[in-house]
Amino acid sequence: MLKGIAASSGVVVAKAYKLVQPVLNISRRNVEVEPELLKFEEALVKTRNDIQTIKEKAVGRLSDDDLAIFDAHLMVTQDPEFTGQMIEMIKSEGINAEFACQEVSGMFINMFESMEDAYFRERAADIKDVSYRLSCHIMGYELANLSLIQEEVVIVAHDLTPSDTAQLNKAFTKGFATAIGGRTSHSAIMARSLEIPAVVGIAGLLDHVNHGDVIVLDALDGVVLINPNEDELKHYKAKADRYADLKNSLKVLKDADSVTLDGHHVELVGNIGNPVDADKVLENGGEGVGLYRTEFLYMDAQALPSEEDQFVAYKSVLEKMGSRPTVVRTLDIGGDKELSYLPFPHEMNPFLGYRAIRLCLDRTDIFKTQVRALLRSSVFGKLCIMFPMIATLDEFRTAKKFVKDTEAELLAEGHAVSKDYQLGMMVEIPAAAILADQFAKEADFLSIGTNDLIQYSMAADRMNEKVSYLYQPYNPSLLRLIKLTIDGGHKEGKWVGMCGEMAGEEMAAPLLLGLGLDEFSMSASSILQSRKMIRSLKYSEMKEMADKALNMSNEAEVVALVKKTLKLD
Ligand code: PEP
Ligand code: MG
């Protein structure tokens, strides 16, 4: 039995699919030409076959635009400029095929990456993909492809990138387990929005699990069992059934009010990563969207998405949500979220570096496209624009002015823009929490991003399981920062929400309610459970409890207080 962090609820039993992505160490060697050419040709055929199969399997699951990516990949493998130069190098220099592949593809990648035109920059990502696959085949590595999985499995990996996670086929991927990561790493967040059970941060995972082992993934308690015996299997199957019953019983609350026993209303809304997630928010009785992470639109693409592509996505979410508020966060890239087609310089501390609003205020070309798309979509619903990672009032003012200038530009061009969209900000840097009352004078709303706020307050990387003990949502220091933010917002008559994962935690809801939080934004799958909790509480009692918690000295005391007050275990 291995222990990790429960990242997306559920209990499943399936075979392990061990994902190992080979790391290629390529160096120049002198070889015999004829056999090397043969090896190269065989690898090329395998590469083409792979791409063809991936494409065929994806028909019906992916849009035509996404499928076209595979045609582009096939074209690369057939381009005589590309493979011809590799063959030429092997012949004339008598060198190994993988080195020739690395040299030639590197040249093309550099060339395409430096081009102005987005279409050509997109080709660089295609070439990277194809040349990696080709090199793997030349070197005799078998390449796993998640979208080719045809039986029910639990994926076991060192880590899954957010884009790996986005490609998982829910019909066959019953869950996943990873060696690194925490509850707030982005693959965990995506697992919750895809409703795929996940346990992350399991030390030693890959040493213990073999491909094909039977795995119990208990993503309620963060446990993985390898090759369980009959009794264990029976126990976990019963646990899975109980969990399914609980989920069903919550459905009656779909249209119920989010109101406490003594009549205090709050809003329970959803976090989404794409327009399809908005449907899940509605199915789960969400009263709006509290965080649309637009970066996934950028991460799922092969090049910066155009204004039109973005407009279509934002409009679709706003239309689905209708009169319900939709908080769309501007691009929050950097940290653990990278774009293959927009390489950043290597940084010692990417979470403290050039990311989110810092990047957008620098790359105003990228920011402009997004803000134009957002403002154009504003007439289709109740839009709230939110800036991530605001540290200073100057940053907020600059971003706000940028939006207002863009609005004037759009109006002059004859576009319609709603008159009552809101402009707010995330409070996820302690400096902003401490000065919340000043920010609230100029922002329409504040939304607390505890995923980052905790890591910055405790100086503990949210991705590093070795310091995950410092990730303490219930530490009184964090509760005081939350209190400062809520009071700061209310002093200026502004609403205050929370879109960090803490908002969806069962134990946190009573405290946040007592601290006066107005809006709780969480994965769609947590909304009904939270509504049940809110409806069982008295606001007056939770205020008293929160006051006590603020004066405690450590997390354990706060947890004990909440458990005692709510009579939990
Ligand atoms: C947060 O930091 O709490 C947040 C919601 O943003 P993200 O998890 O995308 O960094
Ligand atoms: Mg954040």
Coordinates of C-alpha atoms and ligand atoms in Angstrom, one line a residue:
M1 CA 0.0 0.0 0.0
L2 CA 1.4 3.4 -1.0
K3 CA 0.3 6.7 0.4
G4 CA -0.1 9.9 -1.5
I5 CA -2.4 13.0 -1.8
A6 CA -6.0 12.5 -2.8
A7 CA -6.3 15.0 -5.7
S8 CA -9.6 14.1 -7.4
S9 CA -12.2 12.0 -5.6
G10 CA -13.3 8.4 -6.4
V11 CA -12.4 4.8 -5.9
V12 CA -11.5 2.6 -8.8
V13 CA -9.9 -0.8 -9.5
A14 CA -8.1 -1.3 -12.9
K15 CA -4.9 -2.5 -14.5
A16 CA -1.8 -0.2 -14.2
Y17 CA -0.7 1.5 -17.4
K18 CA 2.9 2.6 -16.6
L19 CA 3.8 5.6 -18.6
V20 CA 7.5 6.0 -19.2
Q21 CA 8.5 8.8 -21.5
P22 CA 12.1 8.0 -22.6
V23 CA 14.7 10.7 -22.1
L24 CA 16.9 10.7 -25.2
N25 CA 20.7 11.1 -24.7
I26 CA 21.9 11.7 -28.3
S27 CA 25.5 12.1 -29.2
R28 CA 27.4 11.9 -32.5
R29 CA 28.8 8.5 -33.5
N30 CA 30.4 7.1 -36.6
V31 CA 28.5 4.2 -38.1
E32 CA 28.3 1.9 -41.1
V33 CA 26.1 3.8 -43.6
E34 CA 23.9 1.0 -45.2
P35 CA 22.5 -0.6 -42.0
E36 CA 22.0 2.9 -40.5
L37 CA 20.0 4.0 -43.6
L38 CA 17.8 0.9 -43.2
K39 CA 17.3 1.6 -39.5
F40 CA 16.3 5.2 -40.4
E41 CA 13.8 4.1 -43.1
E42 CA 12.2 1.6 -40.7
A43 CA 11.8 4.2 -38.0
L44 CA 10.3 6.6 -40.4
V45 CA 7.6 4.0 -41.4
K46 CA 6.8 3.3 -37.8
T47 CA 6.5 7.0 -37.1
R48 CA 4.1 7.5 -40.0
N49 CA 2.1 4.4 -38.9
D50 CA 1.9 5.8 -35.3
I51 CA 0.6 9.1 -36.5
Q52 CA -1.9 7.6 -38.8
T53 CA -3.2 5.3 -36.0
I54 CA -3.4 8.1 -33.5
K55 CA -5.4 10.2 -36.0
E56 CA -7.8 7.3 -36.8
K57 CA -8.4 6.7 -33.1
A58 CA -9.1 10.4 -32.5
V59 CA -11.8 10.7 -35.1
G60 CA -15.1 11.5 -33.4
R61 CA -13.3 12.6 -30.1
L62 CA -11.4 15.6 -31.5
S63 CA -12.6 18.5 -33.6
D64 CA -11.7 18.7 -37.3
D65 CA -9.2 21.5 -36.4
D66 CA -7.5 19.3 -33.8
L67 CA -7.4 16.3 -36.2
A68 CA -5.6 18.5 -38.8
I69 CA -2.6 18.6 -36.5
F70 CA -2.0 14.9 -37.3
D71 CA -2.1 15.7 -41.1
A72 CA 0.5 18.4 -40.5
H73 CA 2.6 15.8 -38.6
L74 CA 2.3 13.3 -41.5
M75 CA 3.3 16.0 -43.9
V76 CA 6.5 16.6 -42.0
T77 CA 7.4 13.0 -42.2
Q78 CA 6.9 13.1 -46.0
D79 CA 8.7 16.4 -46.6
P80 CA 11.9 15.6 -48.6
E81 CA 13.5 18.8 -47.3
F82 CA 13.3 17.3 -43.8
T83 CA 14.0 13.6 -44.1
G84 CA 16.1 14.1 -47.3
Q85 CA 18.6 16.2 -45.4
M86 CA 18.8 13.6 -42.7
I87 CA 19.5 10.8 -45.2
E88 CA 22.1 13.0 -46.8
M89 CA 23.9 13.6 -43.5
I90 CA 24.0 9.9 -42.7
K91 CA 25.4 9.1 -46.1
S92 CA 27.9 11.9 -46.5
E93 CA 29.2 12.0 -42.9
G94 CA 28.7 8.4 -41.9
I95 CA 27.0 9.4 -38.7
N96 CA 24.2 7.9 -36.6
A97 CA 20.6 8.5 -37.6
E98 CA 19.4 9.9 -34.4
F99 CA 22.1 12.6 -34.4
A100 CA 21.2 13.5 -38.0
C101 CA 17.6 13.7 -37.0
Q102 CA 18.5 16.0 -34.1
E103 CA 20.7 18.2 -36.2
V104 CA 18.2 18.7 -39.1
S105 CA 15.1 19.0 -36.9
G106 CA 16.9 21.5 -34.6
M107 CA 17.7 23.7 -37.6
F108 CA 14.1 23.7 -38.8
I109 CA 12.7 24.3 -35.2
N110 CA 15.0 27.3 -34.8
M111 CA 14.0 28.6 -38.2
F112 CA 10.3 28.3 -37.6
E113 CA 10.4 29.5 -34.0
S114 CA 11.9 32.8 -35.0
M115 CA 9.2 33.5 -37.6
E116 CA 6.7 36.3 -37.1
D117 CA 3.8 34.5 -38.6
A118 CA 1.9 32.4 -36.1
Y119 CA 1.2 29.7 -38.7
F120 CA 4.9 29.0 -39.2
R121 CA 5.7 29.2 -35.5
E122 CA 3.1 26.4 -35.1
R123 CA 5.1 24.2 -37.5
A124 CA 8.0 24.3 -34.9
A125 CA 5.9 22.4 -32.4
D126 CA 4.9 19.9 -35.1
I127 CA 8.5 19.3 -36.0
K128 CA 9.5 18.8 -32.3
D129 CA 6.8 16.2 -31.9
V130 CA 7.6 14.3 -35.0
S131 CA 11.4 14.3 -34.5
Y132 CA 11.0 13.1 -30.9
R133 CA 8.9 10.2 -32.1
L134 CA 11.3 9.5 -35.0
S135 CA 14.3 9.5 -32.7
C136 CA 12.6 7.2 -30.2
H137 CA 12.0 4.7 -33.0
I138 CA 15.5 5.0 -34.3
M139 CA 16.9 4.3 -30.8
G140 CA 14.4 1.4 -30.2
Y141 CA 12.2 3.0 -27.6
E142 CA 8.5 2.2 -27.5
L143 CA 6.5 5.4 -27.2
A144 CA 3.4 5.4 -25.1
N145 CA 0.4 7.2 -26.4
L146 CA -2.3 7.9 -23.9
S147 CA -5.0 8.4 -26.6
L148 CA -4.3 4.9 -27.9
I149 CA -5.3 3.2 -24.7
Q150 CA -8.1 0.7 -25.4
E151 CA -8.8 -0.9 -22.0
E152 CA -9.7 0.3 -18.6
V153 CA -6.5 1.4 -16.8
V154 CA -5.1 3.5 -14.0
I155 CA -2.3 5.6 -15.5
V156 CA 0.9 5.4 -13.4
A157 CA 3.5 8.1 -14.1
H158 CA 6.2 10.2 -12.6
D159 CA 4.1 13.3 -13.6
L160 CA 1.5 14.2 -16.1
T161 CA 1.6 17.6 -17.7
P162 CA -1.6 19.5 -18.0
S163 CA -1.7 18.8 -21.7
D164 CA -1.2 15.1 -21.1
T165 CA -4.1 15.2 -18.7
A166 CA -6.3 17.1 -21.3
Q167 CA -5.8 14.2 -23.8
L168 CA -6.9 11.5 -21.4
N169 CA -9.8 9.5 -22.8
K170 CA -12.3 9.3 -19.9
A171 CA -13.8 6.1 -21.3
F172 CA -10.7 4.1 -20.6
T173 CA -8.7 6.2 -18.1
K174 CA -10.3 5.2 -14.8
G175 CA -7.8 7.2 -12.8
F176 CA -4.2 8.2 -12.4
A177 CA -1.5 8.1 -9.9
T178 CA 1.7 10.2 -10.0
A179 CA 4.9 10.3 -8.1
I180 CA 5.1 14.0 -7.8
G181 CA 2.6 16.9 -7.5
G182 CA 0.2 18.2 -4.9
R183 CA -3.6 18.9 -4.7
T184 CA -3.1 22.2 -6.4
S185 CA -0.8 21.2 -9.2
H186 CA -2.5 21.8 -12.5
S187 CA -2.8 18.2 -13.5
A188 CA -4.7 17.6 -10.3
I189 CA -7.0 20.5 -10.9
M190 CA -7.7 19.2 -14.4
A191 CA -8.4 15.7 -13.1
R192 CA -11.1 17.2 -10.9
S193 CA -12.6 19.0 -13.8
L194 CA -12.5 15.9 -15.9
E195 CA -13.9 14.0 -12.9
I196 CA -11.1 11.4 -13.2
P197 CA -10.0 10.1 -9.7
A198 CA -6.4 10.9 -9.0
V199 CA -3.8 10.4 -6.3
V200 CA -0.6 12.4 -6.6
G201 CA 2.7 12.9 -4.8
I202 CA 3.2 9.1 -4.1
A203 CA 6.9 8.7 -3.2
G204 CA 8.5 5.6 -4.8
L205 CA 5.5 4.9 -7.0
L206 CA 7.4 3.9 -10.1
D207 CA 9.7 1.5 -8.1
H208 CA 6.7 -0.5 -6.8
V209 CA 4.2 -0.6 -9.7
N210 CA 4.7 -2.8 -12.8
H211 CA 2.8 -2.3 -16.1
G212 CA -0.2 -4.6 -15.9
D213 CA -0.4 -4.9 -12.1
V214 CA -3.9 -4.6 -10.7
I215 CA -4.3 -1.3 -8.9
V216 CA -6.8 0.0 -6.3
L217 CA -6.8 3.7 -6.5
D218 CA -8.5 5.1 -3.4
A219 CA -8.7 8.8 -4.2
L220 CA -10.8 9.5 -1.2
D221 CA -8.0 8.6 1.3
G222 CA -5.0 9.1 -1.0
V223 CA -4.0 5.4 -1.1
V224 CA -2.8 3.1 -3.9
L225 CA -2.9 -0.7 -3.4
I226 CA -0.9 -2.9 -5.7
N227 CA -2.2 -6.4 -6.6
P228 CA -4.8 -6.5 -3.7
N229 CA -6.1 -9.8 -2.3
E230 CA -9.8 -11.0 -2.5
D231 CA -10.8 -9.4 0.8
E232 CA -9.2 -6.1 -0.1
L233 CA -10.9 -6.1 -3.5
K234 CA -14.2 -6.7 -1.8
H235 CA -13.6 -3.9 0.6
Y236 CA -12.7 -1.3 -2.0
K237 CA -15.5 -2.3 -4.4
A238 CA -18.0 -1.7 -1.6
K239 CA -16.3 1.7 -0.9
A240 CA -16.7 2.6 -4.6
D241 CA -20.4 1.7 -4.4
R242 CA -20.9 3.8 -1.3
Y243 CA -19.2 6.8 -2.9
A244 CA -21.4 6.4 -6.0
D245 CA -24.6 6.3 -3.8
L246 CA -23.4 9.5 -2.0
K247 CA -23.0 11.3 -5.3
N248 CA -26.4 10.3 -6.4
S249 CA -28.1 11.4 -3.2
L250 CA -26.7 14.9 -3.6
K251 CA -28.5 15.5 -6.9
V252 CA -31.7 16.7 -5.1
L253 CA -29.7 19.8 -4.1
K254 CA -29.1 20.9 -7.7
D255 CA -31.7 23.7 -7.6
A256 CA -31.6 24.4 -3.9
D257 CA -30.5 27.7 -2.4
S258 CA -27.0 28.0 -1.0
V259 CA -28.3 29.4 2.2
T260 CA -27.5 28.7 5.9
L261 CA -30.0 27.6 8.5
D262 CA -30.2 31.3 9.7
G263 CA -30.8 32.7 6.2
H264 CA -27.3 33.9 5.1
H265 CA -26.8 33.5 1.4
V266 CA -23.6 32.7 -0.4
E267 CA -22.8 31.8 -4.0
L268 CA -21.4 28.5 -5.0
V269 CA -19.8 28.6 -8.4
G270 CA -17.5 26.5 -10.6
N271 CA -13.9 26.6 -11.7
I272 CA -13.5 25.8 -15.4
G273 CA -10.7 25.2 -17.9
N274 CA -12.7 25.2 -21.2
P275 CA -16.3 25.8 -22.5
V276 CA -17.3 22.1 -22.0
D277 CA -16.6 22.4 -18.2
A278 CA -19.3 25.1 -18.1
D279 CA -21.9 22.4 -18.8
K280 CA -20.6 20.4 -15.8
V281 CA -21.0 23.5 -13.6
L282 CA -24.6 23.8 -14.7
E283 CA -25.3 20.1 -14.3
N284 CA -24.0 20.4 -10.7
G285 CA -26.2 23.4 -9.8
G286 CA -23.4 26.0 -10.0
E287 CA -24.6 29.6 -9.7
G288 CA -21.9 30.9 -12.1
V289 CA -18.3 30.5 -13.0
G290 CA -15.8 31.9 -10.4
L291 CA -12.7 31.1 -12.4
Y292 CA -12.2 30.4 -16.1
R293 CA -8.6 29.5 -16.4
T294 CA -8.1 30.7 -20.0
E295 CA -4.5 29.5 -20.1
F296 CA -5.8 26.0 -21.1
L297 CA -7.0 27.5 -24.3
Y298 CA -3.4 28.5 -25.0
M299 CA -1.9 25.3 -23.8
D300 CA -4.2 23.1 -25.9
A301 CA -3.2 25.0 -29.1
Q302 CA -0.1 24.8 -31.3
A303 CA 0.3 28.5 -31.5
L304 CA -1.1 31.6 -29.7
P305 CA -4.9 31.4 -30.2
S306 CA -6.3 34.1 -32.4
E307 CA -8.7 36.8 -31.3
E308 CA -11.5 35.0 -33.2
D309 CA -10.7 31.6 -31.6
Q310 CA -10.8 33.2 -28.1
F311 CA -13.9 35.2 -28.9
V312 CA -15.7 31.9 -29.8
A313 CA -14.6 30.2 -26.6
Y314 CA -15.5 33.1 -24.3
K315 CA -18.8 33.8 -26.0
S316 CA -19.7 30.1 -25.7
V317 CA -19.2 30.1 -21.9
L318 CA -21.0 33.4 -21.4
E319 CA -24.0 32.2 -23.4
K320 CA -24.2 28.9 -21.5
M321 CA -24.0 30.8 -18.2
G322 CA -26.7 33.3 -19.3
S323 CA -27.5 35.7 -16.4
R324 CA -25.1 33.9 -14.0
P325 CA -21.8 35.8 -13.5
T326 CA -18.8 34.4 -15.3
V327 CA -15.3 35.4 -14.0
V328 CA -12.8 35.0 -16.8
R329 CA -9.1 35.2 -15.7
T330 CA -6.7 36.7 -18.2
L331 CA -3.7 34.6 -19.2
D332 CA -1.9 33.1 -16.3
I333 CA 1.0 31.3 -17.9
G334 CA 4.4 30.5 -16.3
G335 CA 5.1 28.6 -13.1
D336 CA 4.1 25.0 -14.0
K337 CA 2.1 26.1 -17.0
E338 CA 4.2 26.3 -20.1
L339 CA 3.5 26.9 -23.8
S340 CA 5.6 24.8 -26.2
Y341 CA 5.5 27.5 -28.8
L342 CA 6.4 30.3 -26.5
P343 CA 9.6 29.3 -24.8
F344 CA 10.5 31.3 -21.7
P345 CA 14.1 31.8 -20.5
H346 CA 15.0 29.3 -17.8
E347 CA 14.4 30.7 -14.4
M348 CA 15.6 29.7 -11.0
N349 CA 12.2 30.3 -9.4
P350 CA 9.5 30.1 -12.1
F351 CA 6.7 30.6 -9.6
L352 CA 8.3 33.9 -8.5
G353 CA 9.2 35.0 -12.0
Y354 CA 8.0 36.2 -15.3
R355 CA 4.4 34.9 -15.3
A356 CA 0.7 35.9 -15.5
I357 CA 0.0 39.6 -15.4
R358 CA 3.8 40.4 -15.4
L359 CA 4.1 38.7 -18.7
C360 CA 0.9 40.2 -20.1
L361 CA 1.9 43.8 -19.2
D362 CA 5.2 43.1 -21.0
R363 CA 3.9 41.2 -24.0
T364 CA 1.1 43.6 -24.7
D365 CA 0.6 42.1 -28.1
I366 CA -0.5 38.8 -26.5
F367 CA -2.6 40.7 -23.9
K368 CA -4.3 42.9 -26.5
T369 CA -5.6 39.9 -28.4
Q370 CA -7.1 38.4 -25.3
V371 CA -8.6 41.6 -24.0
R372 CA -10.2 42.4 -27.4
A373 CA -11.8 38.9 -27.5
L374 CA -13.0 39.2 -23.9
L375 CA -14.6 42.7 -24.4
R376 CA -16.2 41.6 -27.6
S377 CA -17.8 38.6 -25.8
S378 CA -19.0 40.8 -22.9
V379 CA -22.4 41.4 -24.6
F380 CA -23.3 37.7 -24.5
G381 CA -23.5 37.3 -20.7
K382 CA -22.4 38.7 -17.4
L383 CA -18.7 39.0 -17.8
C384 CA -16.2 39.7 -14.9
I385 CA -12.6 40.0 -16.0
M386 CA -10.0 39.1 -13.5
F387 CA -6.2 39.7 -13.5
P388 CA -4.0 37.1 -11.9
M389 CA -0.9 37.6 -9.7
I390 CA -1.4 41.3 -9.0
A391 CA 1.2 42.4 -6.5
T392 CA 0.9 46.2 -6.6
L393 CA -1.7 48.8 -7.2
D394 CA 0.3 50.2 -10.1
E395 CA 0.0 46.8 -11.8
F396 CA -3.8 46.8 -11.3
R397 CA -4.1 50.3 -12.6
T398 CA -2.0 49.6 -15.7
A399 CA -4.0 46.5 -16.5
K400 CA -7.3 48.3 -15.9
K401 CA -6.2 51.2 -18.2
F402 CA -5.2 48.7 -20.8
V403 CA -8.7 47.2 -20.8
K404 CA -10.3 50.7 -20.9
D405 CA -8.1 51.8 -23.8
T406 CA -8.9 48.6 -25.7
E407 CA -12.6 49.2 -25.0
A408 CA -12.3 52.7 -26.6
E409 CA -10.5 51.2 -29.6
L410 CA -13.2 48.5 -30.1
L411 CA -16.0 51.1 -29.8
A412 CA -14.3 53.3 -32.3
E413 CA -14.1 50.3 -34.7
G414 CA -17.9 49.8 -34.3
H415 CA -17.8 46.8 -32.0
A416 CA -20.4 46.4 -29.2
V417 CA -19.1 46.2 -25.6
S418 CA -21.2 45.7 -22.5
K419 CA -21.6 48.7 -20.2
D420 CA -21.6 46.7 -17.0
Y421 CA -18.8 44.1 -17.2
Q422 CA -16.8 44.0 -13.9
L423 CA -13.0 44.3 -13.5
G424 CA -11.4 42.5 -10.6
M425 CA -8.3 40.8 -9.4
M426 CA -7.0 37.7 -7.8
V427 CA -5.5 38.1 -4.3
E428 CA -2.8 35.4 -4.3
I429 CA 0.2 37.4 -3.3
P430 CA 0.4 38.3 0.4
A431 CA 1.2 41.9 -0.5
A432 CA -2.2 42.2 -2.2
A433 CA -4.0 40.6 0.8
I434 CA -2.4 43.0 3.2
L435 CA -3.4 46.0 1.1
A436 CA -6.8 44.6 0.1
D437 CA -8.7 47.7 1.3
Q438 CA -6.7 49.9 -1.0
F439 CA -7.2 47.6 -4.0
A440 CA -10.9 47.3 -3.3
K441 CA -11.3 51.1 -3.9
E442 CA -10.4 50.5 -7.5
A443 CA -11.4 46.8 -8.2
D444 CA -15.0 45.7 -8.7
F445 CA -14.3 42.4 -6.8
L446 CA -11.5 40.4 -5.2
S447 CA -11.0 36.6 -5.6
I448 CA -8.6 34.9 -3.2
G449 CA -6.3 32.4 -4.9
T450 CA -5.2 30.2 -2.0
N451 CA -3.2 27.8 -4.2
D452 CA -0.6 30.5 -4.7
L453 CA -1.4 32.6 -1.6
I454 CA -0.4 29.6 0.6
Q455 CA 2.7 28.8 -1.3
Y456 CA 3.9 32.4 -1.1
S457 CA 2.9 32.9 2.5
M458 CA 4.7 29.8 3.7
A459 CA 7.5 30.0 1.1
A460 CA 6.7 26.4 0.1
D461 CA 6.5 25.3 -3.6
R462 CA 3.1 24.0 -4.3
M463 CA 4.6 21.3 -6.6
N464 CA 7.1 19.9 -4.2
E465 CA 5.8 17.0 -2.1
K466 CA 8.8 17.3 0.2
V467 CA 7.5 20.5 1.6
S468 CA 3.8 19.7 1.3
Y469 CA 3.6 19.7 5.1
L470 CA 3.9 23.4 5.0
Y471 CA 0.9 23.7 2.7
Q472 CA -1.4 24.7 5.5
P473 CA -4.8 26.2 4.5
Y474 CA -5.9 26.2 8.2
N475 CA -2.9 27.9 9.5
P476 CA -4.1 31.0 11.4
S477 CA -1.6 33.2 9.5
L478 CA -3.4 32.3 6.3
L479 CA -6.8 32.7 7.9
R480 CA -5.8 36.2 8.9
L481 CA -4.7 37.1 5.3
I482 CA -8.1 35.8 4.1
K483 CA -9.9 37.9 6.8
L484 CA -7.9 41.0 5.8
T485 CA -8.9 40.5 2.2
I486 CA -12.6 39.9 2.9
D487 CA -12.8 42.9 5.3
G488 CA -10.9 45.1 2.9
G489 CA -13.3 44.3 0.1
H490 CA -16.4 44.7 2.2
K491 CA -15.2 48.0 3.6
E492 CA -15.5 49.4 0.0
G493 CA -18.7 47.5 -0.7
K494 CA -17.1 45.0 -3.0
W495 CA -17.8 41.2 -3.2
V496 CA -15.0 38.8 -2.2
G497 CA -14.7 35.3 -3.6
M498 CA -12.3 32.5 -3.4
C499 CA -11.2 30.4 -6.4
G500 CA -8.3 28.5 -4.8
E501 CA -8.9 24.8 -4.1
M502 CA -9.5 25.6 -0.4
A503 CA -13.0 27.0 -1.3
G504 CA -14.1 23.5 -2.2
E505 CA -12.7 21.8 0.9
E506 CA -15.4 20.4 3.2
M507 CA -13.6 21.5 6.4
A508 CA -12.8 24.9 5.0
A509 CA -16.3 26.0 4.0
P510 CA -17.5 26.5 7.6
L511 CA -14.5 28.7 8.4
L512 CA -14.7 30.7 5.2
L513 CA -18.4 31.2 5.7
G514 CA -17.7 32.5 9.2
L515 CA -15.0 34.8 7.9
G516 CA -17.6 36.4 5.6
L517 CA -16.7 35.0 2.2
D518 CA -19.4 35.9 -0.4
E519 CA -18.5 33.5 -3.3
F520 CA -17.0 30.0 -3.2
S521 CA -15.6 28.8 -6.5
M522 CA -14.6 25.1 -6.9
S523 CA -14.5 22.1 -9.2
A524 CA -18.0 21.4 -10.5
S525 CA -17.9 18.0 -8.7
S526 CA -17.6 19.6 -5.3
I527 CA -20.5 22.1 -5.6
L528 CA -23.3 19.9 -4.4
Q529 CA -21.4 18.6 -1.4
S530 CA -20.6 22.1 -0.4
R531 CA -24.2 23.2 -0.8
K532 CA -25.2 20.4 1.6
M533 CA -22.6 21.6 4.1
I534 CA -23.7 25.3 3.9
R535 CA -27.3 24.4 4.3
S536 CA -26.5 22.5 7.5
L537 CA -24.7 25.4 9.2
K538 CA -25.6 28.5 11.2
Y539 CA -23.8 31.6 10.0
S540 CA -23.8 33.1 13.6
E541 CA -22.1 30.0 14.9
M542 CA -19.5 29.9 12.2
K543 CA -18.7 33.6 12.8
E544 CA -17.9 32.7 16.4
M545 CA -15.8 29.7 15.3
A546 CA -13.9 31.8 12.8
D547 CA -13.1 34.5 15.4
K548 CA -11.7 31.8 17.7
A549 CA -9.7 30.3 14.9
L550 CA -8.1 33.6 14.0
N551 CA -6.7 33.8 17.6
M552 CA -5.2 30.3 17.6
S553 CA -1.5 29.6 17.2
N554 CA -1.3 26.7 14.7
E555 CA -3.1 24.7 12.1
A556 CA -3.7 21.6 14.3
E557 CA -5.7 23.7 16.8
V558 CA -7.8 25.2 14.1
V559 CA -8.6 21.7 12.6
A560 CA -9.5 20.4 16.1
L561 CA -11.8 23.4 16.6
V562 CA -13.6 22.9 13.3
K563 CA -14.0 19.1 14.0
K564 CA -15.3 19.8 17.5
T565 CA -17.7 22.5 16.4
L566 CA -19.1 20.4 13.5
K567 CA -19.0 17.2 15.5
L568 CA -16.9 15.5 12.8
D569 CA -15.3 12.1 13.9
Ligands
PEP1 C1 -4.8 30.1 -7.1 O1 -3.6 30.4 -7.1 O2 -5.4 29.8 -6.0 C2 -5.5 29.9 -8.3 C3 -6.8 29.8 -8.3 O3 -4.8 30.0 -9.5 P1 -4.0 28.8 -10.1 O4 -4.2 27.6 -9.3 O5 -4.4 28.7 -11.5 O6 -2.6 29.3 -9.9
MG2 MG -2.7 31.2 -8.9

